[in-house]
Short mmCIF file of C-alpha atoms (C1' of nucleotides) in Angstrom, two decimals:
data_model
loop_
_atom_site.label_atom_id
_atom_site.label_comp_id
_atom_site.label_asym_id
_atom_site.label_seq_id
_atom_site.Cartn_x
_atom_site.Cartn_y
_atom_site.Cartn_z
CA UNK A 1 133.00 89.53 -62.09
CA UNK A 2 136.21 87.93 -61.48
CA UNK A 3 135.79 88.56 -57.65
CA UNK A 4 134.62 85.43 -55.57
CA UNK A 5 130.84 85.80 -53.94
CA UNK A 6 130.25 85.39 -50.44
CA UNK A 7 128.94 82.30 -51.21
CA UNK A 8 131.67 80.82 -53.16
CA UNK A 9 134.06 81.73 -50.24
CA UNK A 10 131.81 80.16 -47.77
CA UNK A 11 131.36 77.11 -49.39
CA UNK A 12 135.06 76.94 -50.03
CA UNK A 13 135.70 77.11 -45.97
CA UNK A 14 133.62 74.77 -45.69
CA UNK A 15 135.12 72.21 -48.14
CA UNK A 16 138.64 73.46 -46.51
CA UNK A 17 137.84 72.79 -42.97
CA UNK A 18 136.29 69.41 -43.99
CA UNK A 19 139.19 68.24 -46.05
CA UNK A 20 141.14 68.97 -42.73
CA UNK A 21 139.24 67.44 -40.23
CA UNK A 22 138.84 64.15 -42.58
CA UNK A 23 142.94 64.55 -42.48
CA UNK A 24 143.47 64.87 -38.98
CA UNK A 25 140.67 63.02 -37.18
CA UNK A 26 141.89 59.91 -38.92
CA UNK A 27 145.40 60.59 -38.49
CA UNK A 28 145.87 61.61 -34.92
CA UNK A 29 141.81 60.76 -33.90
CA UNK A 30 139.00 63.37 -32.79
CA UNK A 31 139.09 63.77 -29.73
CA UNK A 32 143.31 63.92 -29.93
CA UNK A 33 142.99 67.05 -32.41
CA UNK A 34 141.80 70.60 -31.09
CA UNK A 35 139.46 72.35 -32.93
CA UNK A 36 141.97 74.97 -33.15
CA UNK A 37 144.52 72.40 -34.79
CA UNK A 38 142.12 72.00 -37.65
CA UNK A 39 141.24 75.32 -38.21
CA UNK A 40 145.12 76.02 -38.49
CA UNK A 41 144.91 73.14 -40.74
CA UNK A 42 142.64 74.47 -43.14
CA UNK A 43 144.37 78.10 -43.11
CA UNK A 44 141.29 79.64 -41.05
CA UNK A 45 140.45 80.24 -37.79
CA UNK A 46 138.03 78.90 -35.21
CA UNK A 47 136.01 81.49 -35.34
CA UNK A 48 135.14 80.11 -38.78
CA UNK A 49 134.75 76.77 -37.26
CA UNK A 50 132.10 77.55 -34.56
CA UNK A 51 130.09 79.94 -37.02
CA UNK A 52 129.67 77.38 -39.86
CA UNK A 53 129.35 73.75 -37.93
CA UNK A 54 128.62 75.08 -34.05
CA UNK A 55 132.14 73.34 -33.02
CA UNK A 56 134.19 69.90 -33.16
CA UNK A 57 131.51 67.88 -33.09
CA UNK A 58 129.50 69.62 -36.08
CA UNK A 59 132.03 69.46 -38.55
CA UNK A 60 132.17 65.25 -37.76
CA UNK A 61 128.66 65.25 -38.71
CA UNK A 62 128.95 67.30 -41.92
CA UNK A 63 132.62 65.09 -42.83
CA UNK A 64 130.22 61.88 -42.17
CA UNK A 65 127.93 63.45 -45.33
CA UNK A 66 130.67 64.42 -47.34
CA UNK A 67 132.15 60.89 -46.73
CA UNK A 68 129.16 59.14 -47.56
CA UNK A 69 128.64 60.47 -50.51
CA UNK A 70 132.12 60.26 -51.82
CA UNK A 71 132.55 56.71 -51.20
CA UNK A 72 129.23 56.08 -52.49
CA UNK A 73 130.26 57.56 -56.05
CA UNK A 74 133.97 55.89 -55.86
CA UNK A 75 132.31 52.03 -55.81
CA UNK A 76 129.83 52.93 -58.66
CA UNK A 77 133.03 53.89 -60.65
CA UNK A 78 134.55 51.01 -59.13
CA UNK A 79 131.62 48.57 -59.71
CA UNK A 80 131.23 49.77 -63.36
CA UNK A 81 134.15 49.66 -64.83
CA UNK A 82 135.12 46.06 -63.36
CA UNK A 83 135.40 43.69 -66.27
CA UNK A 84 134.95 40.82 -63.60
CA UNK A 85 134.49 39.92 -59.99
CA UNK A 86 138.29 38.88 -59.77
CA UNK A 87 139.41 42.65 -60.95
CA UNK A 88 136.76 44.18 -59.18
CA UNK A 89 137.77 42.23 -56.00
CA UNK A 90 141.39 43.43 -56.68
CA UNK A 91 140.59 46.96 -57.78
CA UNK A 92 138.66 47.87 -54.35
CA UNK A 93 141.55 45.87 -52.16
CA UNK A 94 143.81 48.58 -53.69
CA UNK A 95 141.58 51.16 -53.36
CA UNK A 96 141.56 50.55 -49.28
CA UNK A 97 144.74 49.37 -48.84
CA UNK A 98 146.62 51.45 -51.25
CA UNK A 99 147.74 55.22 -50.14
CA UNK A 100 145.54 57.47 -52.72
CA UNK A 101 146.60 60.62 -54.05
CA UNK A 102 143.77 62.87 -52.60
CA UNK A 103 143.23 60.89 -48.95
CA UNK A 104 147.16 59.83 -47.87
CA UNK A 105 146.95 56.11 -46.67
CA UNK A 106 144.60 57.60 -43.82
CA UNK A 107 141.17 56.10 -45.55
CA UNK A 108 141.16 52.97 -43.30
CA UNK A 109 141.65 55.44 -40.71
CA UNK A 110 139.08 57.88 -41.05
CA UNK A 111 136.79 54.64 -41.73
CA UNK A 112 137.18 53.22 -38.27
CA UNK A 113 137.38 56.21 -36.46
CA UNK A 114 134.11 56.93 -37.82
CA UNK A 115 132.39 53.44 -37.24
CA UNK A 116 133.78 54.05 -33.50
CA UNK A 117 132.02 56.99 -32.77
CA UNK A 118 128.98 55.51 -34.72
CA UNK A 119 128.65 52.39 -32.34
CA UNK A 120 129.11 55.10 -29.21
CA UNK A 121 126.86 57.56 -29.96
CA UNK A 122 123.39 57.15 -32.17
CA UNK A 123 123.73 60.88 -33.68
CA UNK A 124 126.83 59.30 -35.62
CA UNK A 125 125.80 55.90 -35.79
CA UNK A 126 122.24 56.02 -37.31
CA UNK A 127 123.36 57.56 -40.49
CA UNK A 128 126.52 55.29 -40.37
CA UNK A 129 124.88 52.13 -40.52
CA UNK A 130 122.73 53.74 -43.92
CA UNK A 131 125.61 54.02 -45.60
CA UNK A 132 126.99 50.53 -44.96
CA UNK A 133 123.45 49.21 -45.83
CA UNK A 134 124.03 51.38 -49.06
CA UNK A 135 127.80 49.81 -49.70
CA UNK A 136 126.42 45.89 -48.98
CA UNK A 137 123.30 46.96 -51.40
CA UNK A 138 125.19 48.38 -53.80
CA UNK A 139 128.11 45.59 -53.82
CA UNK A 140 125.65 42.80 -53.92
CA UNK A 141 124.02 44.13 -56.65
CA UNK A 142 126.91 44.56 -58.85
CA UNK A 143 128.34 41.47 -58.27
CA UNK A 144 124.41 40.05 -59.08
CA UNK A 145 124.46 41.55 -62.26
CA UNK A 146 127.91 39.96 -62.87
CA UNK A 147 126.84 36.44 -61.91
CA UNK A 148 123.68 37.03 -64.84
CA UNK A 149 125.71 38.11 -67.31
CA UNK A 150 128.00 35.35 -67.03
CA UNK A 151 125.14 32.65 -66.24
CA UNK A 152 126.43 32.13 -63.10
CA UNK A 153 124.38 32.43 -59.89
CA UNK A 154 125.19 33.73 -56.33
CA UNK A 155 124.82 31.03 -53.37
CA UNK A 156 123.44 34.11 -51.31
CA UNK A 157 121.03 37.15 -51.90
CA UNK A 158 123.08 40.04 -53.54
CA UNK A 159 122.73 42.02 -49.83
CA UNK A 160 123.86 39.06 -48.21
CA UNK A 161 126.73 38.76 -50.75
CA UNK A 162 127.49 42.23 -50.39
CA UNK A 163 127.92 41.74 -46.31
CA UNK A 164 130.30 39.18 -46.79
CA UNK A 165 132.62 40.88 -49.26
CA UNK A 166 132.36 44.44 -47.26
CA UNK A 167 133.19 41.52 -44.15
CA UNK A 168 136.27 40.01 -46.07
CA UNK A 169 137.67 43.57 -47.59
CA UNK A 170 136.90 45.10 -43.58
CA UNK A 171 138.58 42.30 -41.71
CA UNK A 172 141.60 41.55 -43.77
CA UNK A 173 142.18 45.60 -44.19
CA UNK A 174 142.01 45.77 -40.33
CA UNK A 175 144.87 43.10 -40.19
CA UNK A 176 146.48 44.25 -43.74
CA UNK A 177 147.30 47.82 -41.72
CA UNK A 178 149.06 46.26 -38.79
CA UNK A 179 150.83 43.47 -40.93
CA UNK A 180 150.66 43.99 -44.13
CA UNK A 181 152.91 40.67 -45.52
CA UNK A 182 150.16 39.22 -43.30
CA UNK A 183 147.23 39.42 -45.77
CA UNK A 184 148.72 39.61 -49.53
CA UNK A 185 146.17 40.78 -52.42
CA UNK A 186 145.65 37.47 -53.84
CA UNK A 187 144.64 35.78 -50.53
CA UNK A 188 141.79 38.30 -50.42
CA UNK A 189 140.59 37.94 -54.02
CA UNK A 190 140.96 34.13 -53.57
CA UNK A 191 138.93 34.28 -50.48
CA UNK A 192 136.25 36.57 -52.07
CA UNK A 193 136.14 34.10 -55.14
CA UNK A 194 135.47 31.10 -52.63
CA UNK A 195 132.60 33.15 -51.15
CA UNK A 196 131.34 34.04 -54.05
CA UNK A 197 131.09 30.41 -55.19
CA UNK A 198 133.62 31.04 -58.36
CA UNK A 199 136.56 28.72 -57.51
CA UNK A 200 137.22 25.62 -59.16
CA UNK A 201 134.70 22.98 -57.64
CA UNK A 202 134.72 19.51 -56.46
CA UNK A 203 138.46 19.11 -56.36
CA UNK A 204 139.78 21.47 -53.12
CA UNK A 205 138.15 19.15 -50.80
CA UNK A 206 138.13 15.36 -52.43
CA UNK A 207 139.77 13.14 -49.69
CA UNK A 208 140.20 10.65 -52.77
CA UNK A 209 143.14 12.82 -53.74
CA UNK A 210 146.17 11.18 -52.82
CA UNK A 211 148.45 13.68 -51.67
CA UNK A 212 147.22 17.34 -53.34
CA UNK A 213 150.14 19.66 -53.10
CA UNK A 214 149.88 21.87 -49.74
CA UNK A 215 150.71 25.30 -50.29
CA UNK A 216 153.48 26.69 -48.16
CA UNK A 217 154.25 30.03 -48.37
CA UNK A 218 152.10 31.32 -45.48
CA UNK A 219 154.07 33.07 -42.11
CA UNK A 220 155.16 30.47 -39.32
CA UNK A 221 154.65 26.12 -39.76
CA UNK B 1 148.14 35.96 8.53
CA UNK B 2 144.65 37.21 7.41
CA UNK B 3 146.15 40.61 6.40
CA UNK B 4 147.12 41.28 3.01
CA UNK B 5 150.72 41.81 2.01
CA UNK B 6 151.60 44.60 0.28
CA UNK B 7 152.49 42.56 -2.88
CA UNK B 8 148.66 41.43 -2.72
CA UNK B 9 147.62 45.43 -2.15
CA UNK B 10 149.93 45.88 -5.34
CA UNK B 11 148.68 43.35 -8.01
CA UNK B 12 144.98 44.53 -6.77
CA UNK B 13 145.39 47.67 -7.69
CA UNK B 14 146.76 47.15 -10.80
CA UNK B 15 144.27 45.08 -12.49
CA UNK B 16 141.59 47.07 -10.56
CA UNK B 17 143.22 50.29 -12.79
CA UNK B 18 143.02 48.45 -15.44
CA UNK B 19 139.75 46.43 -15.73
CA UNK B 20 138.42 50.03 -15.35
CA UNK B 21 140.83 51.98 -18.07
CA UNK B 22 139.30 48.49 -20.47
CA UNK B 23 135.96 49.26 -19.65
CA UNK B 24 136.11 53.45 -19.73
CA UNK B 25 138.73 53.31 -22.93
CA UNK B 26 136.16 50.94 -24.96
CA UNK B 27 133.25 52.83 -24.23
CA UNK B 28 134.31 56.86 -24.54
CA UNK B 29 137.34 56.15 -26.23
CA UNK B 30 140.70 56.77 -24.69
CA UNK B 31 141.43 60.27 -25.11
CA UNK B 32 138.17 61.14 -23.99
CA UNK B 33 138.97 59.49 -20.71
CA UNK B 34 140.58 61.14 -18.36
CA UNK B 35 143.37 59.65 -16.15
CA UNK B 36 141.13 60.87 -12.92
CA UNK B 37 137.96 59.63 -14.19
CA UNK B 38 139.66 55.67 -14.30
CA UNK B 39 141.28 56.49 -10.94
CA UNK B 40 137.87 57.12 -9.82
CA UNK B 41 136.54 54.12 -11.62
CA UNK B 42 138.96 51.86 -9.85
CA UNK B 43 138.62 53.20 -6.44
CA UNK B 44 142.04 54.90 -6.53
CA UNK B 45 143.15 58.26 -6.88
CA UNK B 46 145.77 59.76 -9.76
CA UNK B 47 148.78 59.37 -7.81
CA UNK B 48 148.64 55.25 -7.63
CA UNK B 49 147.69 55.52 -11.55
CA UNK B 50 151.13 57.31 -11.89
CA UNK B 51 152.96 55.84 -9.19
CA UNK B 52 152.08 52.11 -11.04
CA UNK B 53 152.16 53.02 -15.07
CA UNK B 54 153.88 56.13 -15.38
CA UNK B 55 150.81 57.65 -17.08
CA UNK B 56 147.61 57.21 -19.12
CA UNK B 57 149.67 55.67 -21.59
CA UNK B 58 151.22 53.50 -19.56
CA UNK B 59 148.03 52.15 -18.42
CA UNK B 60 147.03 51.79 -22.34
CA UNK B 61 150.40 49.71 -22.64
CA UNK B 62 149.81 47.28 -19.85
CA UNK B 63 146.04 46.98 -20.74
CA UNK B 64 147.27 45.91 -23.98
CA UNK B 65 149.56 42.79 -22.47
CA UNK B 66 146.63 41.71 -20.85
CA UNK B 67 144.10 41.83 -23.25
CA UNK B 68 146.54 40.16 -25.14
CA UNK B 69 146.67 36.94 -22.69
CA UNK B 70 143.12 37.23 -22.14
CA UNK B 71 141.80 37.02 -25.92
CA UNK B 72 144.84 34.14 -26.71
CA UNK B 73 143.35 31.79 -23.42
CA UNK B 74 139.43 32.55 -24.63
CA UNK B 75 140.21 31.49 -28.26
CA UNK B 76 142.38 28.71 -27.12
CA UNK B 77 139.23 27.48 -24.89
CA UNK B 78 136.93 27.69 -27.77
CA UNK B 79 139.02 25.57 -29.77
CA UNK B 80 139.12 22.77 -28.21
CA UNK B 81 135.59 22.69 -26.55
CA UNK B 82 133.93 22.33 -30.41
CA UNK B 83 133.16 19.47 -32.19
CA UNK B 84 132.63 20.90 -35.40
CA UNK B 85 133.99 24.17 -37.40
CA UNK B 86 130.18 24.99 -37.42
CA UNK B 87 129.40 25.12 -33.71
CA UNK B 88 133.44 26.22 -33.75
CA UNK B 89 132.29 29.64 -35.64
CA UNK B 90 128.90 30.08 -34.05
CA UNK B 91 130.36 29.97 -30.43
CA UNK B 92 133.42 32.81 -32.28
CA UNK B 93 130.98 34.93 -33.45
CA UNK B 94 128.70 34.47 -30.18
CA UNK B 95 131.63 35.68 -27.73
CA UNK B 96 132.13 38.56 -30.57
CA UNK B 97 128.88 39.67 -30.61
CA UNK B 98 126.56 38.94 -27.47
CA UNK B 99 127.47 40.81 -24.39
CA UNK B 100 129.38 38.48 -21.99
CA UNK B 101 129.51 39.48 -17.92
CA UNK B 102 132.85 40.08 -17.75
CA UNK B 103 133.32 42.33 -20.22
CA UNK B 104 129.85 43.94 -21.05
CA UNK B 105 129.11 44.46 -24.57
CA UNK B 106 132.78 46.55 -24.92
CA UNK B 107 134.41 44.19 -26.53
CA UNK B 108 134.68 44.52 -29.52
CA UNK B 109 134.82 48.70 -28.95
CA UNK B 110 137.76 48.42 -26.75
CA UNK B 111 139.84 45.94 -29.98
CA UNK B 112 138.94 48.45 -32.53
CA UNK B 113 140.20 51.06 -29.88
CA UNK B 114 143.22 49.59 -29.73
CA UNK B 115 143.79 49.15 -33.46
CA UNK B 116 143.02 52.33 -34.09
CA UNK B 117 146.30 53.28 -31.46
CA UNK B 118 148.00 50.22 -33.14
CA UNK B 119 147.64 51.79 -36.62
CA UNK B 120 148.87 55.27 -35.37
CA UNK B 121 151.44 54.40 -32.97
CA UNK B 122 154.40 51.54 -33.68
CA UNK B 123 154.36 51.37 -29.93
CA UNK B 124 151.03 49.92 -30.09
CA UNK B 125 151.17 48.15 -33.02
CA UNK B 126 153.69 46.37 -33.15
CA UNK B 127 152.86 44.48 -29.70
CA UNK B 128 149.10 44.35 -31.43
CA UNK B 129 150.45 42.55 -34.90
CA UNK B 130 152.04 40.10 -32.96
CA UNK B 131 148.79 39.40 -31.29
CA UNK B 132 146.63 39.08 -34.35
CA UNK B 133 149.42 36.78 -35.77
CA UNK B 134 149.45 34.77 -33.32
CA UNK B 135 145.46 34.69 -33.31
CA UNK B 136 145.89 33.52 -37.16
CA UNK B 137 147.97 31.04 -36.47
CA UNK B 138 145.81 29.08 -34.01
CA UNK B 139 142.83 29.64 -35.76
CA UNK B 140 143.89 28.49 -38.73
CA UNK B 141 146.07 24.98 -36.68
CA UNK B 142 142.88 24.34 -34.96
CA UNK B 143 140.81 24.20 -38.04
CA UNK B 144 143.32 22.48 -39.88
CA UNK B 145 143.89 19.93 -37.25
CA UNK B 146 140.05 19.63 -36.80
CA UNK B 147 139.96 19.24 -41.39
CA UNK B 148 142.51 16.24 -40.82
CA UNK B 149 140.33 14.30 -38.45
CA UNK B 150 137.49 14.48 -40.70
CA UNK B 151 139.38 13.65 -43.94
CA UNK B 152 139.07 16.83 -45.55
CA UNK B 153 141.75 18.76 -46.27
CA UNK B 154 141.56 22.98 -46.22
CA UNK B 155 142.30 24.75 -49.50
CA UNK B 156 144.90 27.06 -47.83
CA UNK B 157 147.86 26.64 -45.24
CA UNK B 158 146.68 26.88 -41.85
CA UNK B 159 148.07 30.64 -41.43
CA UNK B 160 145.82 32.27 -44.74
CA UNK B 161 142.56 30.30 -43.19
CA UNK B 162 143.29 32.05 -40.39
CA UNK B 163 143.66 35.18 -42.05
CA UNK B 164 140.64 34.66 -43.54
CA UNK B 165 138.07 33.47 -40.80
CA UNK B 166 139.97 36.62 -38.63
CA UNK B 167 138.80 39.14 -41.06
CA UNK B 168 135.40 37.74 -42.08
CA UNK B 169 134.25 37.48 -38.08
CA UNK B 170 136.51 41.14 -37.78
CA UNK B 171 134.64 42.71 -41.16
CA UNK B 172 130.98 41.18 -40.18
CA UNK B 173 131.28 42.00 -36.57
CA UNK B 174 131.90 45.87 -37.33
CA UNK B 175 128.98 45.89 -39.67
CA UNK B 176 126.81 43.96 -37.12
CA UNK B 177 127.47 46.19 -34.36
CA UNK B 178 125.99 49.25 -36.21
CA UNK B 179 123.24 47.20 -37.75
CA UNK B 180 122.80 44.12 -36.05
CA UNK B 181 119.93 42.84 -38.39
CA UNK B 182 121.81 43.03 -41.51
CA UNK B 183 124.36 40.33 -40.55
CA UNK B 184 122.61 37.39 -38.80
CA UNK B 185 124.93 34.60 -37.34
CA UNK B 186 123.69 32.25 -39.79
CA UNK B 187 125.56 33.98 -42.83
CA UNK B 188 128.41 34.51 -40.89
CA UNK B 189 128.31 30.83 -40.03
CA UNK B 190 127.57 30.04 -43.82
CA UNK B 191 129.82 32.20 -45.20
CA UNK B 192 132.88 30.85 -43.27
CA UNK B 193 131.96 27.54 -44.32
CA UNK B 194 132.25 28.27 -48.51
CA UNK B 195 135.71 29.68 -47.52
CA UNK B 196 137.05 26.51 -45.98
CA UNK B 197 135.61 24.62 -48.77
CA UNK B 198 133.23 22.82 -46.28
CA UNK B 199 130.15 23.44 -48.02
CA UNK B 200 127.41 21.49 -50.69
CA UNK B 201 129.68 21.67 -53.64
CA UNK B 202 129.25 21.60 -57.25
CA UNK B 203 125.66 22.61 -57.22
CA UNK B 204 125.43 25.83 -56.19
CA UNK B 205 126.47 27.13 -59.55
CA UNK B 206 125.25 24.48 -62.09
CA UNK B 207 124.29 26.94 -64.78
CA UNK B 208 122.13 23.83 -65.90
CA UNK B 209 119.77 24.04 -63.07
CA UNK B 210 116.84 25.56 -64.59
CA UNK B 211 115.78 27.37 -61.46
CA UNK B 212 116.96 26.77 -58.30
CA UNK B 213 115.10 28.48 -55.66
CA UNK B 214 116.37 31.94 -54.87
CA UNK B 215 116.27 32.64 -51.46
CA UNK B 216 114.80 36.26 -50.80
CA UNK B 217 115.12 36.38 -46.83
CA UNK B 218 118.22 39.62 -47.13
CA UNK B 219 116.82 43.10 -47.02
CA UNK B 220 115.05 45.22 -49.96
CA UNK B 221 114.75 43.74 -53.22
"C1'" DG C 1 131.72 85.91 -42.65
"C1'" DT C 2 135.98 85.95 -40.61
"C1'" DC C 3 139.58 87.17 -37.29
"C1'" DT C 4 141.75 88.52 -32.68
"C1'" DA C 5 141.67 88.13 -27.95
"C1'" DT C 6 140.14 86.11 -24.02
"C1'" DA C 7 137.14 83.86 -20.41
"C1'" DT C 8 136.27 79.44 -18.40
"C1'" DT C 9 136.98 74.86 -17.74
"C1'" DT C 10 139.45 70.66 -17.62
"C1'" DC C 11 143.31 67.81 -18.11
"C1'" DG C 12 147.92 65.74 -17.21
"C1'" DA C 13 151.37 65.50 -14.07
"C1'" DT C 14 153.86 66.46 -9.67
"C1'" DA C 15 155.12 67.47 -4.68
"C1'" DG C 16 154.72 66.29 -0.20
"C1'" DA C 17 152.01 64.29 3.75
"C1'" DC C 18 150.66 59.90 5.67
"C1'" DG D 1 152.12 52.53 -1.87
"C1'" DT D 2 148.55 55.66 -1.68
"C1'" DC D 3 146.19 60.09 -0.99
"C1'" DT D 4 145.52 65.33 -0.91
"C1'" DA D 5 146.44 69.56 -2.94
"C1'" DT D 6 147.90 72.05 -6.65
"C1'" DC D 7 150.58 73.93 -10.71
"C1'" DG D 8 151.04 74.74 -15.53
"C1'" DA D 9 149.30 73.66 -20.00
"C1'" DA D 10 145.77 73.11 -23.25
"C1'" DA D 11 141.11 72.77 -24.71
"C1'" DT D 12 136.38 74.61 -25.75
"C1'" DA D 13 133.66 78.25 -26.60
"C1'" DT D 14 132.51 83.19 -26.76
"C1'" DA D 15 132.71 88.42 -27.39
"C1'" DG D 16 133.62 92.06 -30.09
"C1'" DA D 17 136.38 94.32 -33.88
"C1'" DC D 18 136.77 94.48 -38.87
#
DNA sequence: GTCTATATTTCGATAGAC
DNA sequence: GTCTATCGAAATATAGAC
């Protein structure tokens, strides 16, 4: 009883050769990484590769699933245990820009290389665009619920919302990768916060103000 | 005199090799190009690709430079032609998003192409975060120069706006381009307007206001 | 179900003619 | 400076043993 069944072993392949692909499609890209290269990866052979996903571009379709669904169940987590928008905002801009213990720094990665092959090809793309329509959904509704609770209300419609803020964390991850003193946490969070119609009103923009100190410490004059 | 000189023959084959490597990289991707399929693209053969960039990426180096000048010149134009940050962020997000004759619909395919190499390769990147910083900075002087004419004054330096609009037209552009629908220009627009501070203040979150009208226009409930 | 070995194709890069 | 011809390497995918 303590021997594996054919099935556990199978599905374990499986899992193995995903976890590799997700590992070196974002690091190195797909079409830069031989199917061999990944079987290696994943201590099998290919062989194993074409028999349980038909070749390379099989196994992108079943790491798209897997992916889904994982980073579907990390915001949830993410979303419920927030105390407030500004933690929230800060917890998920570590959560993409911060190296994780089970995916490297390669998330951002993987991400992109995914939406690229999504916007070239419809097999990849059609299920893609679910899942962000899932992620702005699910982020606009948590951030919603927020606004209630607190008596405050959203400017926009929680899926609007929820485009914006996927939009900010996106966009400033994109340019956080290449420069990262570029786009520092709180400039995100601050950003998010003016979206979200949370920052202190009325004053930012009063041309009564005489002189209202200008922040300096942004790159170049 | 009518003849061309060799210089001439030079410089046209160049940027012939490399208007076609821009438009072949952003559509297949750049390792699923292959260097005799841009040769053939360009009307040249292999052995000019070589003789001229030393290799396929070569040609991905020199594309780079000019892609470079060629986004810095289009953003400078739009700039100055706008009268307003509105029209300023509708025309950005136009050139982003609607298929120009130059340069097809690739676009944005071939920048997230190249951030993708950016993010894997220093050699790439680091030419790449000098471009987006200097794409921050002049966003973010234009619409700072544009907030002193009109008396109001941005709530960050120049350099974080920039940062800011960057990543929001970056972030909604990527989500548009797999699901056009979900992100129309005018929350974009909108959107980029509560982050500069430019928009109908202090009532958009008056928990007093018994019920201000919801609007219900975004996707599912 | 997985592995070894291999057939077939395609790519990157070069050598030499023009 | 460009083209033709080609070499060696590497990739995909398959066939058959275990």
């Amino acid at each position: 009883m303590a021997r594996r069944t054919q099935e556990q072993r199978k599905a374990e392949t499986r899992a193995r050769l995903i976890d590799a692909a997700a590992e070196l499609f974002a690091t190195k890209g797909f079409h830069a990484v031989s199917a061999e290269a990944v079987a290696d990866a994943a201590d099998r052979t290919t062989g194993a590769l074409y028999s349980h996903f038909g070749g390379k571009e099989g196994l992108l379709l079943a790491l798209l699933d897997v992916w889904k669904e994982r980073t579907a169940a990390q915001l949830s987590d993410e979303v419920a245990s927030a105390p407030d928008p500004g933690t929230h905002f800060a917890a998920m801009w570590g959560s993409i820009t911060r190296p994780a213990a089970d995916r490297g720094d390669s998330w951002l990665l993987l991400e992109v290389e995914l939406w690229l092959h999504g916007a070239r090809d419809a097999q990849v793309g059609s299920p893609l665009a679910r899942r962000y329509a899932e992620v702005r959904q699910q982020l606009g509704e948590g951030l919603d619920q927020w606004a209630e609770v607190t008596g405050t209300r959203l400017p926009r419609t929680p899926y609007e919302t929820g485009g914006l803020v996927l939009g900010v964390l996106l966009g400033c991850a994109l340019q956080h990768r290449l420069d990262p003193g570029a786009v520092p946490e709180q400039l995100v969070v601050d950003g998010l916060s003016s979206l979200l119609g949370l920052r202190t009103p009325c004053d930012v923009h009063d041309p009564s103000a005489p002189v209202p100190p200008r922040p300096t410490k942004g790159k170049r004059s």
